[in-house]
C-alpha cells in the first residue's frame, strides 16, 4: 500500500515551492490508491509554532489536499530515543566533544591543505579515559552517525539511477549537545514507523538520502523509494523562502489566486507538460507522472499566476463553483446562467459580486444620450427573454436610429450596467430583466 508524506517544519507559512512538494506527494498517493501523511517536523521546539502548523493545515486543505493522517514529531521523542539507543548499541552512534570553533578551525586547515573538509573522526579514536576527561571538563557530547564507506545507490523516481559516495561525507551529527535531534534521524524513524513507501521531496535533500538510506538499512533493513524534484525558482532564478512572504499560499489566497491555478503552476512548471489551466486536481492527477519532471530549473514567472488563475476561472463549470457562489450570496434560478455569462470576464472570483450586483441589485445607470435611450426603451421587448432577445432588440434600434457599432452598443451598456465594459450583454439582459432594464434606460436607479 503506497504511503507518502509531506513534512514541513512549522516555522513559517508554506509557499508555492512547498506546495509543489505537497502536490507531488498528494497526486502520487491518489494515482496509486495510497495515503498521504502530513508530518510536522517540529523537533526544533524554539522555532516551531502551533499557529504555523495550523495555518499550514488550512493552506493545504484550501488547495484540496486533505491529509489521511497528521503527526507531530514533537510528540514522538520516545521513538527517536529508542532508535538512538539502538544505534549506540550497534556502535553506529558515537559521542564527540569538539566545539563548533574547534571544528571550524579544523575545516579551515583541511581546506588550506587542499583536503576535502570532511570530519576526521577524531572522536572515534578517543579512549574511555579521554572521554571521561572531556565529560569531567564539563563538555557535553554531540552524537555522530558512523557512515559505512560505500557507494549509496538508488533509483530515483525523478532523476533515475543515482549514487553518492558515503565515504566523501562527514559522519552526520544526529543529536546536538543539548540532547535535541537534528532532522536526519527523526525523519527516518518516522518514515519507518509510519510505513512510508515513497519519499518525494526537493533535490536539496539528495545528500541526506545517502545518509538516510544507511540509517534505514541499519534500523529497518530496507529503505523506501526516493524521488527528488527540482525546486521552483522565481523568473530571475532566486529560490523561494518562507520569509519572502509574497508567494506564500496565504498571500496568494488573499490576492484572489485560484487554488487550482497554484496546483497547475506548482506541478507543471519545470516538467515536460506545458502549464495549463485545469478544472480539478483529479484532472491534474490523471496526467501526473514524476518522470515528466525535468532535471533542469523550474523557473516560473510570478505574473503568470494571475493570468493562469483567470484562465482557470474561465473554464470552471457551474457545478464546481456553485457552493462558492452561494457563499458569496449568489444562488437561485439565475445562478447557473449568471455564471455562464460572467465567468469569462473574471480576473478573480470575488469579481462575481460586482456582476451579481449589476443583474440582481440596484445600480446607478449612466445615461450618455437621453433621446437615444428613450428610443431604445420604446423598442424594449416584453419578457420572456432569452439569448436572442438582445440581437432582436438592438437590430430594431439600429433600424430605427441608423446607429451601429460602438454608437449603438456603448450607450446601452452604460445604461444597463453602469460600466464601460463587461460580459456579453446578450447574456446579461435576460438576467437583468425587463423591469430593471426599463428603469435604467430612463435614468432611474434600479
Ligand atoms: N522538514 C524537511 C523539510 O521541510 C522534510 C524533508 C523530507 O521530506 O524529508 O525540508
GROMACS .gro file of C-alpha atoms and ligand atoms in nm:
model
  456
    1UNK     CA    1   0.000   0.000   0.000
    2UNK     CA    2   0.154   0.329  -0.113
    3UNK     CA    3   0.205   0.580   0.163
    4UNK     CA    4   0.375   0.917   0.123
    5UNK     CA    5   0.432   1.213   0.349
    6UNK     CA    6   0.472   1.587   0.325
    7UNK     CA    7   0.694   1.704   0.610
    8UNK     CA    8   0.712   2.081   0.657
    9UNK     CA    9   0.864   2.233   0.966
   10UNK     CA   10   0.608   2.472   1.112
   11UNK     CA   11   0.848   2.766   1.133
   12UNK     CA   12   0.659   2.982   0.882
   13UNK     CA   13   0.382   2.974   0.625
   14UNK     CA   14   0.427   2.742   0.327
   15UNK     CA   15   0.492   2.890  -0.017
   16UNK     CA   16   0.430   2.776  -0.369
   17UNK     CA   17   0.758   2.581  -0.369
   18UNK     CA   18   0.645   2.381  -0.066
   19UNK     CA   19   0.309   2.334  -0.240
   20UNK     CA   20   0.500   2.171  -0.527
   21UNK     CA   21   0.630   1.902  -0.289
   22UNK     CA   22   0.290   1.863  -0.124
   23UNK     CA   23   0.109   1.823  -0.458
   24UNK     CA   24   0.366   1.580  -0.594
   25UNK     CA   25   0.312   1.361  -0.290
   26UNK     CA   26  -0.065   1.401  -0.290
   27UNK     CA   27  -0.109   1.332  -0.661
   28UNK     CA   28   0.128   1.037  -0.635
   29UNK     CA   29  -0.076   0.890  -0.349
   30UNK     CA   30  -0.404   0.945  -0.535
   31UNK     CA   31  -0.271   0.792  -0.853
   32UNK     CA   32  -0.158   0.480  -0.666
   33UNK     CA   33  -0.462   0.447  -0.441
   34UNK     CA   34  -0.239   0.525  -0.143
   35UNK     CA   35  -0.248   0.756   0.156
   36UNK     CA   36  -0.093   1.093   0.237
   37UNK     CA   37   0.055   1.178   0.576
   38UNK     CA   38   0.112   1.534   0.691
   39UNK     CA   39   0.408   1.525   0.926
   40UNK     CA   40   0.510   1.835   1.113
   41UNK     CA   41   0.887   1.837   1.156
   42UNK     CA   42   0.873   2.034   1.477
   43UNK     CA   43   1.163   1.893   1.675
   44UNK     CA   44   1.304   2.246   1.690
   45UNK     CA   45   1.076   2.349   1.974
   46UNK     CA   46   1.206   2.707   1.978
   47UNK     CA   47   1.132   2.791   1.618
   48UNK     CA   48   0.825   2.574   1.560
   49UNK     CA   49   0.490   2.737   1.631
   50UNK     CA   50   0.148   2.580   1.667
   51UNK     CA   51  -0.007   2.871   1.475
   52UNK     CA   52   0.212   2.790   1.175
   53UNK     CA   53   0.116   2.422   1.194
   54UNK     CA   54  -0.249   2.520   1.191
   55UNK     CA   55  -0.200   2.766   0.907
   56UNK     CA   56  -0.020   2.502   0.700
   57UNK     CA   57  -0.311   2.265   0.750
   58UNK     CA   58  -0.558   2.534   0.644
   59UNK     CA   59  -0.348   2.618   0.338
   60UNK     CA   60  -0.327   2.253   0.233
   61UNK     CA   61  -0.699   2.195   0.271
   62UNK     CA   62  -0.774   2.513   0.079
   63UNK     CA   63  -0.564   2.372  -0.206
   64UNK     CA   64  -0.764   2.049  -0.195
   65UNK     CA   65  -0.509   1.842  -0.004
   66UNK     CA   66  -0.678   1.652   0.278
   67UNK     CA   67  -0.425   1.451   0.478
   68UNK     CA   68  -0.522   1.097   0.577
   69UNK     CA   69  -0.312   1.130   0.891
   70UNK     CA   70  -0.139   1.416   1.073
   71UNK     CA   71   0.154   1.359   1.309
   72UNK     CA   72   0.384   1.587   1.501
   73UNK     CA   73   0.743   1.491   1.565
   74UNK     CA   74   0.735   1.677   1.895
   75UNK     CA   75   0.504   1.401   2.024
   76UNK     CA   76   0.725   1.116   1.912
   77UNK     CA   77   1.053   1.168   2.100
   78UNK     CA   78   1.032   0.825   2.267
   79UNK     CA   79   1.068   0.660   1.926
   80UNK     CA   80   1.376   0.867   1.845
   81UNK     CA   81   1.533   0.789   2.181
   82UNK     CA   82   1.481   0.418   2.123
   83UNK     CA   83   1.636   0.438   1.774
   84UNK     CA   84   1.932   0.639   1.907
   85UNK     CA   85   1.988   0.374   2.174
   86UNK     CA   86   1.979   0.102   1.910
   87UNK     CA   87   2.241   0.288   1.703
   88UNK     CA   88   2.458   0.334   2.011
   89UNK     CA   89   2.431  -0.037   2.090
   90UNK     CA   90   2.538  -0.116   1.735
   91UNK     CA   91   2.834   0.119   1.765
   92UNK     CA   92   2.699   0.341   1.488
   93UNK     CA   93   2.634   0.648   1.703
   94UNK     CA   94   2.935   0.789   1.881
   95UNK     CA   95   2.992   1.082   2.115
   96UNK     CA   96   3.201   1.380   2.001
   97UNK     CA   97   3.328   1.663   2.215
   98UNK     CA   98   3.464   1.916   1.966
   99UNK     CA   99   3.331   2.267   1.999
  100UNK     CA  100   3.198   2.449   1.693
  101UNK     CA  101   3.514   2.661   1.699
  102UNK     CA  102   3.745   2.362   1.700
  103UNK     CA  103   3.559   2.204   1.412
  104UNK     CA  104   3.572   2.527   1.221
  105UNK     CA  105   3.948   2.562   1.262
  106UNK     CA  106   3.996   2.203   1.159
  107UNK     CA  107   3.788   2.256   0.846
  108UNK     CA  108   3.990   2.563   0.753
  109UNK     CA  109   4.315   2.375   0.791
  110UNK     CA  110   4.183   2.095   0.570
  111UNK     CA  111   4.079   2.341   0.303
  112UNK     CA  112   4.419   2.513   0.321
  113UNK     CA  113   4.585   2.176   0.266
  114UNK     CA  114   4.355   2.104  -0.025
  115UNK     CA  115   4.181   1.815   0.153
  116UNK     CA  116   3.800   1.787   0.145
  117UNK     CA  117   3.659   1.932   0.471
  118UNK     CA  118   3.523   1.603   0.597
  119UNK     CA  119   3.503   1.525   0.969
  120UNK     CA  120   3.819   1.330   1.058
  121UNK     CA  121   3.651   1.103   1.314
  122UNK     CA  122   3.894   1.213   1.582
  123UNK     CA  123   3.627   1.141   1.845
  124UNK     CA  124   3.605   0.782   1.732
  125UNK     CA  125   3.966   0.734   1.838
  126UNK     CA  126   3.917   0.866   2.193
  127UNK     CA  127   3.982   0.615   2.470
  128UNK     CA  128   3.733   0.568   2.753
  129UNK     CA  129   3.966   0.767   2.980
  130UNK     CA  130   3.986   1.056   2.734
  131UNK     CA  131   3.611   1.063   2.703
  132UNK     CA  132   3.571   1.062   3.079
  133UNK     CA  133   3.819   1.351   3.099
  134UNK     CA  134   3.615   1.553   2.845
  135UNK     CA  135   3.299   1.491   3.046
  136UNK     CA  136   3.483   1.591   3.364
  137UNK     CA  137   3.576   1.922   3.199
  138UNK     CA  138   3.203   1.979   3.166
  139UNK     CA  139   3.198   1.915   2.792
  140UNK     CA  140   2.871   1.770   2.664
  141UNK     CA  141   2.874   1.524   2.378
  142UNK     CA  142   2.702   1.563   2.046
  143UNK     CA  143   2.646   1.239   1.861
  144UNK     CA  144   2.753   1.140   1.513
  145UNK     CA  145   2.631   0.855   1.295
  146UNK     CA  146   2.925   0.647   1.174
  147UNK     CA  147   2.879   0.608   0.800
  148UNK     CA  148   2.992   0.299   0.619
  149UNK     CA  149   3.226   0.399   0.341
  150UNK     CA  150   3.040   0.264   0.045
  151UNK     CA  151   2.858   0.396  -0.258
  152UNK     CA  152   2.491   0.451  -0.193
  153UNK     CA  153   2.277   0.371  -0.498
  154UNK     CA  154   1.912   0.436  -0.551
  155UNK     CA  155   1.679   0.451  -0.845
  156UNK     CA  156   1.529   0.796  -0.816
  157UNK     CA  157   1.167   0.841  -0.933
  158UNK     CA  158   1.270   1.171  -1.094
  159UNK     CA  159   1.643   1.156  -1.150
  160UNK     CA  160   1.680   0.789  -1.238
  161UNK     CA  161   1.988   0.592  -1.133
  162UNK     CA  162   2.162   0.794  -0.862
  163UNK     CA  163   2.454   0.739  -0.634
  164UNK     CA  164   2.658   0.915  -0.370
  165UNK     CA  165   2.988   0.811  -0.222
  166UNK     CA  166   2.918   0.791   0.152
  167UNK     CA  167   3.293   0.795   0.216
  168UNK     CA  168   3.306   1.152   0.089
  169UNK     CA  169   3.061   1.272   0.353
  170UNK     CA  170   3.118   1.373   0.715
  171UNK     CA  171   2.958   1.147   0.970
  172UNK     CA  172   2.640   1.345   1.031
  173UNK     CA  173   2.552   1.482   1.373
  174UNK     CA  174   2.220   1.329   1.475
  175UNK     CA  175   2.194   1.463   1.829
  176UNK     CA  176   2.310   1.806   1.944
  177UNK     CA  177   2.498   1.856   2.268
  178UNK     CA  178   2.181   1.978   2.439
  179UNK     CA  179   2.022   1.642   2.355
  180UNK     CA  180   1.793   1.773   2.079
  181UNK     CA  181   1.759   1.589   1.750
  182UNK     CA  182   1.853   1.728   1.414
  183UNK     CA  183   1.620   1.648   1.127
  184UNK     CA  184   1.802   1.341   0.993
  185UNK     CA  185   1.718   1.066   1.244
  186UNK     CA  186   1.358   1.153   1.341
  187UNK     CA  187   1.268   1.170   0.973
  188UNK     CA  188   1.393   0.815   0.912
  189UNK     CA  189   1.241   0.680   1.233
  190UNK     CA  190   0.901   0.823   1.140
  191UNK     CA  191   0.921   0.704   0.782
  192UNK     CA  192   0.983   0.354   0.917
  193UNK     CA  193   0.720   0.372   1.190
  194UNK     CA  194   0.453   0.515   0.960
  195UNK     CA  195   0.524   0.270   0.679
  196UNK     CA  196   0.623   0.537   0.426
  197UNK     CA  197   0.682   0.364   0.092
  198UNK     CA  198   0.793   0.663  -0.118
  199UNK     CA  199   0.985   0.972  -0.005
  200UNK     CA  200   0.921   1.250  -0.255
  201UNK     CA  201   1.098   1.575  -0.175
  202UNK     CA  202   1.310   1.856  -0.312
  203UNK     CA  203   1.651   1.791  -0.460
  204UNK     CA  204   1.809   1.990  -0.178
  205UNK     CA  205   1.776   1.663   0.017
  206UNK     CA  206   1.977   1.441  -0.220
  207UNK     CA  207   2.283   1.431   0.008
  208UNK     CA  208   2.064   1.346   0.306
  209UNK     CA  209   1.938   1.049   0.111
  210UNK     CA  210   2.277   0.877   0.109
  211UNK     CA  211   2.295   0.912   0.488
  212UNK     CA  212   1.932   0.824   0.540
  213UNK     CA  213   1.948   0.506   0.331
  214UNK     CA  214   2.222   0.384   0.567
  215UNK     CA  215   2.003   0.473   0.863
  216UNK     CA  216   1.702   0.296   0.709
  217UNK     CA  217   1.912  -0.011   0.642
  218UNK     CA  218   2.057  -0.011   0.992
  219UNK     CA  219   1.724   0.041   1.167
  220UNK     CA  220   1.482  -0.143   0.942
  221UNK     CA  221   1.674  -0.348   0.691
  222UNK     CA  222   1.533  -0.170   0.384
  223UNK     CA  223   1.480   0.185   0.259
  224UNK     CA  224   1.178   0.337   0.085
  225UNK     CA  225   1.184   0.454  -0.276
  226UNK     CA  226   1.306   0.811  -0.325
  227UNK     CA  227   1.218   1.086  -0.569
  228UNK     CA  228   1.389   1.427  -0.570
  229UNK     CA  229   1.225   1.701  -0.770
  230UNK     CA  230   1.380   2.024  -0.890
  231UNK     CA  231   1.299   2.332  -0.688
  232UNK     CA  232   1.078   2.618  -0.804
  233UNK     CA  233   1.258   2.945  -0.851
  234UNK     CA  234   1.144   3.291  -0.950
  235UNK     CA  235   1.192   3.409  -1.308
  236UNK     CA  236   1.528   3.557  -1.208
  237UNK     CA  237   1.637   3.221  -1.068
  238UNK     CA  238   1.604   3.302  -0.698
  239UNK     CA  239   1.493   3.033  -0.458
  240UNK     CA  240   1.176   3.079  -0.254
  241UNK     CA  241   1.195   3.127   0.117
  242UNK     CA  242   0.938   3.103   0.392
  243UNK     CA  243   1.036   3.451   0.492
  244UNK     CA  244   0.987   3.610   0.150
  245UNK     CA  245   0.613   3.602   0.212
  246UNK     CA  246   0.463   3.722  -0.113
  247UNK     CA  247   0.446   3.378  -0.266
  248UNK     CA  248   0.309   3.220   0.048
  249UNK     CA  249  -0.009   3.023  -0.008
  250UNK     CA  250  -0.193   3.252   0.233
  251UNK     CA  251  -0.070   3.558   0.043
  252UNK     CA  252  -0.178   3.414  -0.290
  253UNK     CA  253  -0.520   3.325  -0.149
  254UNK     CA  254  -0.561   3.681  -0.022
  255UNK     CA  255  -0.468   3.807  -0.369
  256UNK     CA  256  -0.757   3.601  -0.511
  257UNK     CA  257  -0.544   3.340  -0.687
  258UNK     CA  258  -0.738   3.021  -0.756
  259UNK     CA  259  -0.608   2.712  -0.572
  260UNK     CA  260  -0.626   2.509  -0.894
  261UNK     CA  261  -0.402   2.764  -1.064
  262UNK     CA  262  -0.148   2.719  -0.784
  263UNK     CA  263  -0.176   2.342  -0.826
  264UNK     CA  264  -0.122   2.358  -1.202
  265UNK     CA  265   0.166   2.603  -1.181
  266UNK     CA  266   0.332   2.428  -0.888
  267UNK     CA  267   0.327   2.087  -1.051
  268UNK     CA  268   0.363   2.158  -1.425
  269UNK     CA  269   0.642   2.417  -1.412
  270UNK     CA  270   0.976   2.254  -1.487
  271UNK     CA  271   0.815   1.944  -1.638
  272UNK     CA  272   0.765   1.819  -1.991
  273UNK     CA  273   0.394   1.915  -1.973
  274UNK     CA  274   0.310   2.276  -2.055
  275UNK     CA  275   0.149   2.479  -1.776
  276UNK     CA  276  -0.225   2.493  -1.850
  277UNK     CA  277  -0.544   2.557  -1.653
  278UNK     CA  278  -0.724   2.256  -1.506
  279UNK     CA  279  -1.073   2.208  -1.365
  280UNK     CA  280  -0.983   1.964  -1.088
  281UNK     CA  281  -0.695   1.800  -0.904
  282UNK     CA  282  -0.819   1.475  -1.048
  283UNK     CA  283  -0.760   1.604  -1.399
  284UNK     CA  284  -0.410   1.711  -1.295
  285UNK     CA  285  -0.352   1.375  -1.127
  286UNK     CA  286  -0.451   1.168  -1.429
  287UNK     CA  287  -0.172   1.320  -1.638
  288UNK     CA  288   0.072   1.334  -1.348
  289UNK     CA  289   0.397   1.142  -1.372
  290UNK     CA  290   0.709   1.218  -1.171
  291UNK     CA  291   0.926   1.109  -1.461
  292UNK     CA  292   0.794   1.412  -1.653
  293UNK     CA  293   0.965   1.643  -1.405
  294UNK     CA  294   1.279   1.774  -1.564
  295UNK     CA  295   1.620   1.785  -1.405
  296UNK     CA  296   1.672   2.141  -1.517
  297UNK     CA  297   1.548   2.453  -1.345
  298UNK     CA  298   1.182   2.503  -1.261
  299UNK     CA  299   1.152   2.877  -1.313
  300UNK     CA  300   0.819   3.044  -1.307
  301UNK     CA  301   0.702   3.395  -1.362
  302UNK     CA  302   0.500   3.536  -1.076
  303UNK     CA  303   0.288   3.729  -1.322
  304UNK     CA  304   0.186   3.406  -1.493
  305UNK     CA  305  -0.003   3.312  -1.181
  306UNK     CA  306  -0.268   3.583  -1.215
  307UNK     CA  307  -0.326   3.500  -1.581
  308UNK     CA  308  -0.342   3.128  -1.512
  309UNK     CA  309  -0.582   3.194  -1.226
  310UNK     CA  310  -0.815   3.395  -1.454
  311UNK     CA  311  -0.797   3.125  -1.722
  312UNK     CA  312  -0.875   2.864  -1.458
  313UNK     CA  313  -1.191   3.053  -1.361
  314UNK     CA  314  -1.297   3.094  -1.722
  315UNK     CA  315  -1.303   2.717  -1.765
  316UNK     CA  316  -1.475   2.615  -1.441
  317UNK     CA  317  -1.819   2.459  -1.485
  318UNK     CA  318  -2.104   2.578  -1.263
  319UNK     CA  319  -2.117   2.253  -1.065
  320UNK     CA  320  -1.766   2.315  -0.938
  321UNK     CA  321  -1.834   2.670  -0.818
  322UNK     CA  322  -2.198   2.661  -0.706
  323UNK     CA  323  -2.101   2.633  -0.340
  324UNK     CA  324  -1.859   2.922  -0.358
  325UNK     CA  325  -2.120   3.128  -0.541
  326UNK     CA  326  -2.374   3.050  -0.271
  327UNK     CA  327  -2.123   3.166  -0.009
  328UNK     CA  328  -2.098   3.493  -0.198
  329UNK     CA  329  -2.480   3.520  -0.182
  330UNK     CA  330  -2.529   3.409  -0.543
  331UNK     CA  331  -2.791   3.137  -0.559
  332UNK     CA  332  -3.133   3.062  -0.700
  333UNK     CA  333  -3.266   3.002  -1.051
  334UNK     CA  334  -3.045   3.267  -1.213
  335UNK     CA  335  -2.718   3.145  -1.062
  336UNK     CA  336  -2.618   2.899  -1.333
  337UNK     CA  337  -2.680   3.127  -1.631
  338UNK     CA  338  -2.520   3.409  -1.436
  339UNK     CA  339  -2.201   3.202  -1.402
  340UNK     CA  340  -2.205   3.116  -1.771
  341UNK     CA  341  -2.244   3.487  -1.851
  342UNK     CA  342  -1.972   3.627  -1.631
  343UNK     CA  343  -1.701   3.363  -1.583
  344UNK     CA  344  -1.514   3.464  -1.897
  345UNK     CA  345  -1.478   3.818  -1.762
  346UNK     CA  346  -1.344   3.738  -1.417
  347UNK     CA  347  -0.992   3.813  -1.311
  348UNK     CA  348  -1.054   3.691  -0.959
  349UNK     CA  349  -1.352   3.502  -0.822
  350UNK     CA  350  -1.459   3.785  -0.600
  351UNK     CA  351  -1.542   3.993  -0.911
  352UNK     CA  352  -1.864   3.789  -0.930
  353UNK     CA  353  -2.006   4.018  -0.667
  354UNK     CA  354  -1.975   4.318  -0.898
  355UNK     CA  355  -2.172   4.146  -1.174
  356UNK     CA  356  -2.428   3.995  -0.940
  357UNK     CA  357  -2.487   4.345  -0.819
  358UNK     CA  358  -2.548   4.453  -1.178
  359UNK     CA  359  -2.801   4.178  -1.252
  360UNK     CA  360  -2.966   4.145  -0.915
  361UNK     CA  361  -2.928   4.464  -0.712
  362UNK     CA  362  -2.966   4.836  -0.759
  363UNK     CA  363  -2.718   5.033  -0.967
  364UNK     CA  364  -2.699   5.389  -1.096
  365UNK     CA  365  -2.725   5.382  -1.473
  366UNK     CA  366  -2.506   5.614  -1.682
  367UNK     CA  367  -2.709   5.793  -1.946
  368UNK     CA  368  -2.492   5.921  -2.228
  369UNK     CA  369  -2.772   6.017  -2.463
  370UNK     CA  370  -3.121   6.064  -2.320
  371UNK     CA  371  -3.308   6.064  -2.651
  372UNK     CA  372  -3.135   5.754  -2.776
  373UNK     CA  373  -3.206   5.568  -2.452
  374UNK     CA  374  -3.572   5.675  -2.475
  375UNK     CA  375  -3.592   5.531  -2.826
  376UNK     CA  376  -3.427   5.210  -2.711
  377UNK     CA  377  -3.674   5.189  -2.421
  378UNK     CA  378  -3.967   5.222  -2.656
  379UNK     CA  379  -3.840   4.922  -2.852
  380UNK     CA  380  -3.753   4.706  -2.548
  381UNK     CA  381  -3.933   4.372  -2.598
  382UNK     CA  382  -4.160   4.209  -2.345
  383UNK     CA  383  -4.042   3.910  -2.148
  384UNK     CA  384  -3.967   3.621  -2.159
  385UNK     CA  385  -3.606   3.700  -2.252
  386UNK     CA  386  -3.359   3.458  -2.399
  387UNK     CA  387  -3.016   3.465  -2.559
  388UNK     CA  388  -3.165   3.607  -2.884
  389UNK     CA  389  -3.355   3.894  -2.723
  390UNK     CA  390  -3.053   4.123  -2.730
  391UNK     CA  391  -2.987   4.087  -3.103
  392UNK     CA  392  -3.355   4.125  -3.189
  393UNK     CA  393  -3.380   4.438  -2.976
  394UNK     CA  394  -3.057   4.603  -3.094
  395UNK     CA  395  -3.148   4.512  -3.455
  396UNK     CA  396  -3.470   4.706  -3.415
  397UNK     CA  397  -3.288   5.002  -3.254
  398UNK     CA  398  -3.036   5.003  -3.537
  399UNK     CA  399  -3.313   5.014  -3.793
  400UNK     CA  400  -3.493   5.291  -3.614
  401UNK     CA  401  -3.193   5.515  -3.535
  402UNK     CA  402  -2.944   5.418  -3.806
  403UNK     CA  403  -2.677   5.376  -3.537
  404UNK     CA  404  -2.434   5.087  -3.541
  405UNK     CA  405  -2.120   4.961  -3.373
  406UNK     CA  406  -1.999   5.145  -3.066
  407UNK     CA  407  -2.251   5.430  -3.111
  408UNK     CA  408  -2.527   5.174  -3.081
  409UNK     CA  409  -2.394   4.945  -2.811
  410UNK     CA  410  -2.193   5.167  -2.579
  411UNK     CA  411  -2.480   5.387  -2.451
  412UNK     CA  412  -2.688   5.075  -2.395
  413UNK     CA  413  -2.411   4.909  -2.194
  414UNK     CA  414  -2.363   5.222  -1.984
  415UNK     CA  415  -2.733   5.250  -1.916
  416UNK     CA  416  -2.790   4.883  -1.838
  417UNK     CA  417  -2.479   4.811  -1.634
  418UNK     CA  418  -2.334   5.150  -1.537
  419UNK     CA  419  -2.000   5.023  -1.669
  420UNK     CA  420  -1.779   5.078  -1.972
  421UNK     CA  421  -1.718   4.713  -2.035
  422UNK     CA  422  -1.812   4.368  -1.912
  423UNK     CA  423  -1.969   4.037  -2.006
  424UNK     CA  424  -2.180   3.996  -2.321
  425UNK     CA  425  -2.500   4.196  -2.293
  426UNK     CA  426  -2.684   3.920  -2.481
  427UNK     CA  427  -2.628   3.707  -2.172
  428UNK     CA  428  -2.672   3.983  -1.914
  429UNK     CA  429  -3.002   4.121  -2.045
  430UNK     CA  430  -3.210   3.812  -1.960
  431UNK     CA  431  -3.059   3.820  -1.612
  432UNK     CA  432  -3.130   4.192  -1.565
  433UNK     CA  433  -3.490   4.150  -1.687
  434UNK     CA  434  -3.734   4.398  -1.834
  435UNK     CA  435  -3.825   4.594  -1.521
  436UNK     CA  436  -3.471   4.687  -1.431
  437UNK     CA  437  -3.370   4.741  -1.793
  438UNK     CA  438  -3.658   4.980  -1.848
  439UNK     CA  439  -3.590   5.177  -1.530
  440UNK     CA  440  -3.220   5.205  -1.608
  441UNK     CA  441  -3.283   5.322  -1.966
  442UNK     CA  442  -3.494   5.602  -1.823
  443UNK     CA  443  -3.212   5.701  -1.590
  444UNK     CA  444  -3.356   5.564  -1.266
  445UNK     CA  445  -3.151   5.374  -1.013
  446UNK     CA  446  -3.275   5.017  -1.022
  447LIG     N1  447   1.128   1.907   0.717
  447LIG     C1  448   1.204   1.873   0.599
  447LIG     C2  449   1.194   1.988   0.502
  447LIG     O1  450   1.099   2.062   0.505
  447LIG     C3  451   1.150   1.747   0.538
  447LIG     C4  452   1.239   1.686   0.439
  447LIG     C5  453   1.189   1.549   0.398
  447LIG     O2  454   1.090   1.544   0.324
  447LIG     O3  455   1.245   1.451   0.439
  447LIG     O4  456   1.282   2.009   0.422
   0.00000   0.00000   0.00000
